[in-house]
XYZ file of C-alpha atoms in Angstrom:
252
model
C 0.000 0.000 0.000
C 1.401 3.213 -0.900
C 0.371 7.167 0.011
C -1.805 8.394 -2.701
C -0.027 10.987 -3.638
C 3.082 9.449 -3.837
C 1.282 6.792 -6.258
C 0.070 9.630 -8.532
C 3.535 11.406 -8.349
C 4.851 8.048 -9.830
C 1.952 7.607 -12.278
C 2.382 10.118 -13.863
C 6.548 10.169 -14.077
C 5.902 6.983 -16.429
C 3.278 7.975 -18.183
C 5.556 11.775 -19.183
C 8.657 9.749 -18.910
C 9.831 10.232 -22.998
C 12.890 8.467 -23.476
C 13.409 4.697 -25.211
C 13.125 1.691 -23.080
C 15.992 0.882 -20.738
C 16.915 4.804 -20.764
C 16.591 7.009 -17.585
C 14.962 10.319 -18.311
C 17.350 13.290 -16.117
C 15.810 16.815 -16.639
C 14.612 16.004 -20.518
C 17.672 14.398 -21.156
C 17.512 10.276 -21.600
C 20.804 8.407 -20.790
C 22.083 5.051 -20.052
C 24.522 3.676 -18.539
C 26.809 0.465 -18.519
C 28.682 -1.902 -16.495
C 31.252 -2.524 -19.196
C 34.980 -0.498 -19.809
C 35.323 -0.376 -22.878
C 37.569 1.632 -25.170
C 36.086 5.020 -27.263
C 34.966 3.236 -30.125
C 33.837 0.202 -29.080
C 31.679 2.022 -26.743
C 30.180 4.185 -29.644
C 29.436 1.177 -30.906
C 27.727 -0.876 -28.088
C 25.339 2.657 -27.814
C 24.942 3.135 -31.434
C 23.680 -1.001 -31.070
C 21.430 0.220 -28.533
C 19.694 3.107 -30.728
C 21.572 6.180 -28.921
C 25.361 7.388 -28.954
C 27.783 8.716 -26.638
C 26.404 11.498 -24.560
C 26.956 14.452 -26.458
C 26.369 17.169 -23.479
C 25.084 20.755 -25.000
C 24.236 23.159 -22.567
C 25.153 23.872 -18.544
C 21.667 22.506 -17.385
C 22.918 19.230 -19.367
C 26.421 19.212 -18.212
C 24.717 19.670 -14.699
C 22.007 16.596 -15.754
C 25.287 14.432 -16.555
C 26.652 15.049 -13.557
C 23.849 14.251 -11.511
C 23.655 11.065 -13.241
C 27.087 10.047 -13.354
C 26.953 10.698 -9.510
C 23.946 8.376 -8.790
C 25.222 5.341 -11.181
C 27.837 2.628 -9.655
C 30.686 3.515 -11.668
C 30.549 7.197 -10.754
C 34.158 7.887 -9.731
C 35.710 6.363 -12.766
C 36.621 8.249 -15.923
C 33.659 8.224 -18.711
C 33.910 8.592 -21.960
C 31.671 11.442 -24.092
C 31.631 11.742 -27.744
C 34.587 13.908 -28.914
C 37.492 12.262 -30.733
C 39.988 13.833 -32.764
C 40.190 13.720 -36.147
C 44.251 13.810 -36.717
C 43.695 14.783 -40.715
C 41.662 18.034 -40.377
C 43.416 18.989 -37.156
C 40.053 19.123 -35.362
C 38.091 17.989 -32.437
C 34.875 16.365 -33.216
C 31.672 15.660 -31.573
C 29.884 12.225 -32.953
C 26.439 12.797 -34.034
C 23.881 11.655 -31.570
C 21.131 12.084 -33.915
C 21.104 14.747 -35.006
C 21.884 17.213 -31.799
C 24.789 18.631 -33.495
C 26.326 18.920 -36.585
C 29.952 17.487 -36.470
C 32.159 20.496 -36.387
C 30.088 23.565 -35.392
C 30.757 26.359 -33.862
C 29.413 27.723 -30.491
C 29.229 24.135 -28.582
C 29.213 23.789 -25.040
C 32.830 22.549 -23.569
C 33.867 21.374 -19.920
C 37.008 21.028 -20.427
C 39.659 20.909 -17.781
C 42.484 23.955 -17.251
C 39.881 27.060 -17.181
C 37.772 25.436 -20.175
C 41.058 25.061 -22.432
C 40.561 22.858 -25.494
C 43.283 20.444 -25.206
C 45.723 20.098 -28.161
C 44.833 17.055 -29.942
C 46.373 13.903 -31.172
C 45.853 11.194 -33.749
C 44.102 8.692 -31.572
C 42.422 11.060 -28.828
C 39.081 11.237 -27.604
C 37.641 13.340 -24.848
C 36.765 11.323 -21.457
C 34.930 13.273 -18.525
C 36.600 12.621 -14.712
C 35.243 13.031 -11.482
C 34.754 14.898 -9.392
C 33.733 17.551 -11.535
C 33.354 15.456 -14.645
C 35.444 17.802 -16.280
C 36.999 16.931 -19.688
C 40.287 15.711 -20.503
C 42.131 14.166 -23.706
C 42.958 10.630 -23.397
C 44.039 7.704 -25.461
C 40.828 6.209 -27.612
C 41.963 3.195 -26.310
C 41.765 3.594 -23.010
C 39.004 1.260 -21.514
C 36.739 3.435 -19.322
C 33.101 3.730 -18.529
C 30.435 5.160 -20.913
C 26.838 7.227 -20.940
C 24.898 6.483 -24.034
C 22.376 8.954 -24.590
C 18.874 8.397 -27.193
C 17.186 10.924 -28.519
C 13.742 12.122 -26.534
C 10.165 10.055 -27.959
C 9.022 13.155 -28.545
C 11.702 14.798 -29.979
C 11.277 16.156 -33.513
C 12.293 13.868 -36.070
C 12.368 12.739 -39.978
C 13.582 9.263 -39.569
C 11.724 6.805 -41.294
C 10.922 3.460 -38.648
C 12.780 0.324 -40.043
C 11.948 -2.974 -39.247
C 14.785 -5.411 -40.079
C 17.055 -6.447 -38.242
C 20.029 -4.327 -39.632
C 18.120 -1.394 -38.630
C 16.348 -2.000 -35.507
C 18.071 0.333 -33.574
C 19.391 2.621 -36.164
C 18.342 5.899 -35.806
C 21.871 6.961 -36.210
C 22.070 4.990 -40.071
C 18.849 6.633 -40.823
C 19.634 10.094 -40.006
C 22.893 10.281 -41.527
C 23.870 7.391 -44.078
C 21.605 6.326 -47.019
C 22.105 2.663 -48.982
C 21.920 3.589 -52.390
C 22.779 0.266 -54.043
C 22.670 -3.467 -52.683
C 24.233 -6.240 -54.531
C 26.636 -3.748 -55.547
C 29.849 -3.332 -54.308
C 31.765 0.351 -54.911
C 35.658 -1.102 -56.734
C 38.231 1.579 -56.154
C 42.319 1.029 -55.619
C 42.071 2.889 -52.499
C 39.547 0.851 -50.865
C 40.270 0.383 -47.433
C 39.357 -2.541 -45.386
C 38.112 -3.187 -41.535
C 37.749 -5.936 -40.044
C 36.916 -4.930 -36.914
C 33.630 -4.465 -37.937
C 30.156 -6.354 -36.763
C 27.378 -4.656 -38.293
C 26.369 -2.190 -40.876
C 26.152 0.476 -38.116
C 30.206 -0.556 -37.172
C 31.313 -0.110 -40.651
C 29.303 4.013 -40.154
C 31.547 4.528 -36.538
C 34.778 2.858 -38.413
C 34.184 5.143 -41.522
C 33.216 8.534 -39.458
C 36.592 7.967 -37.541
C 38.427 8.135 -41.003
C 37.984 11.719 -42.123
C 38.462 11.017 -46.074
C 35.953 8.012 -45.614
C 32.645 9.034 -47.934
C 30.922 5.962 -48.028
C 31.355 2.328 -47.244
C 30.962 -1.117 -48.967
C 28.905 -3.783 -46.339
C 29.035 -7.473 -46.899
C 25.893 -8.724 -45.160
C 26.530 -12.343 -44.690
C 29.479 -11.727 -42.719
C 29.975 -7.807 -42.299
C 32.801 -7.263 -43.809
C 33.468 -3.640 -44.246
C 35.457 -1.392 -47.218
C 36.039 2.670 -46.663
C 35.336 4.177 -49.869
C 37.522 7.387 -49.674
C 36.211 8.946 -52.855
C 32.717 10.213 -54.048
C 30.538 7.488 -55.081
C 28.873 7.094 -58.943
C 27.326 5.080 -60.857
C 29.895 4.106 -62.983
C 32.322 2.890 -59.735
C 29.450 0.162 -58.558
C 29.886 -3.693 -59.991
C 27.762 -6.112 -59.835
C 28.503 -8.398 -57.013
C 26.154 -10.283 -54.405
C 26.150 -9.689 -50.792
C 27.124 -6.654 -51.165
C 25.489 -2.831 -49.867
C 26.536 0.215 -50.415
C 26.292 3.125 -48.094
C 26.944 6.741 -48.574
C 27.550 9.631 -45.835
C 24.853 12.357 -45.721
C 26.740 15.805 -46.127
């Protein structure tokens, strides 16, 4: 038996609650967090699996909503990683896309880092972790293996996506929003292909190919997801023929 009010109170917090299944709504903002240490992008990966990304933190109300978080979860005085990595070609830090909250690259976005809010200088292989107390931001190795947030976007939030229903896609608002397959059983044949075979899923090739700044579009074996960068623009006249094969090509 419970205090009526207090049943109402909680009545209602699930029925307003608009974030995805498994994902804690703090202040608007719906994260999740794991058990697992993992290293920067195989942790992009394990959130971009379950239909978020790595929190991408935008404002001071969210950095204070990630903190308050962080500080309530079991793994709250260990290093976390958020979703900045450098990009060593373009000299550049980078937020990944968590659907669509930012565009990779802008101007104006909200930092935390360490050293009076310094942007740290960069390396090939660097991605941005966030360390208690403070949760303030640091450079560190990609991989490192530390503890994650993954963040979804809102239920309500506005979107264009269009809901997919295989298997491939289940959880891929972040293939919808920003990669399009414009050819399967087609394969795109180029010299400078490059290969990963690190890769587990259609939405592992995407991280793998993001990380590689030149990387345009990628080729997807289904059967076994095996992955090729393309790292050239994609036309008709560099597709072939060949089974089991997808092609995929990077919004702009």
């Amino acid at each position: 038996m419970c205090v009526r009010s207090l049943c109402l109170l909680l009545y209602f917090v699930a029925v307003e609650s608009t974030c995805p299944t498994n994902y804690t709504d703090v202040s608007g903002f719906c994260y999740k967090t794991s058990s697992a240490t993992l290293d920067w992008h195989a942790a992009q990966d394990a959130c971009l699996q379950d239909g978020g990304g790595l929190v991408v933190i935008s404002s001071d109300a969210e950095n204070t909503a990630y903190k308050n978080f962080r500080e309530s979860q079991f793994q709250n005085g260990s290093p976390g990683w958020v979703g900045i990595y450098y990009v060593n070609t373009s000299g550049s830090w980078f937020w990944q896309y968590l659907v669509d909250k930012y565009s990779a690259g802008s101007g104006g976005i909200f930092g935390n880092y360490d050293n009076n809010n310094t942007i740290p200088i960069g390396h090939d292989g660097d991605c941005i972790s966030a360390w208690p107390p403070n949760y303030l931001w640091r450079n560190a190795n990609c991989s490192a293996p530390f503890t994650f947030v993954c963040e979804a976007r809102p239920l309500n939030a506005g979107t264009n996506l269009v809901p997919s229903t295989t298997a491939e896609n289940r959880t891929s608002n972040f293939l919808l929003s920003h990669w399009v397959k414009v050819s399967s059983d087609s394969r795109c044949v180029r010299a400078d292909n490059r290969a990963e075979p690190l890769a587990t899923s259609a939405v592992s090739c995407a991280v793998y190919c993001t990380h590689w700044g030149a990387c345009t579009a990628f080729n997807h074996h289904t059967s076994d997801n095996r992955c090729e960068f393309v790292m050239a623009d994609v036309n008709l006249t560099t597709l072939d023929v060949q089974a089991g094969w997808d092609v995929w090509v990077k919004y702009p």
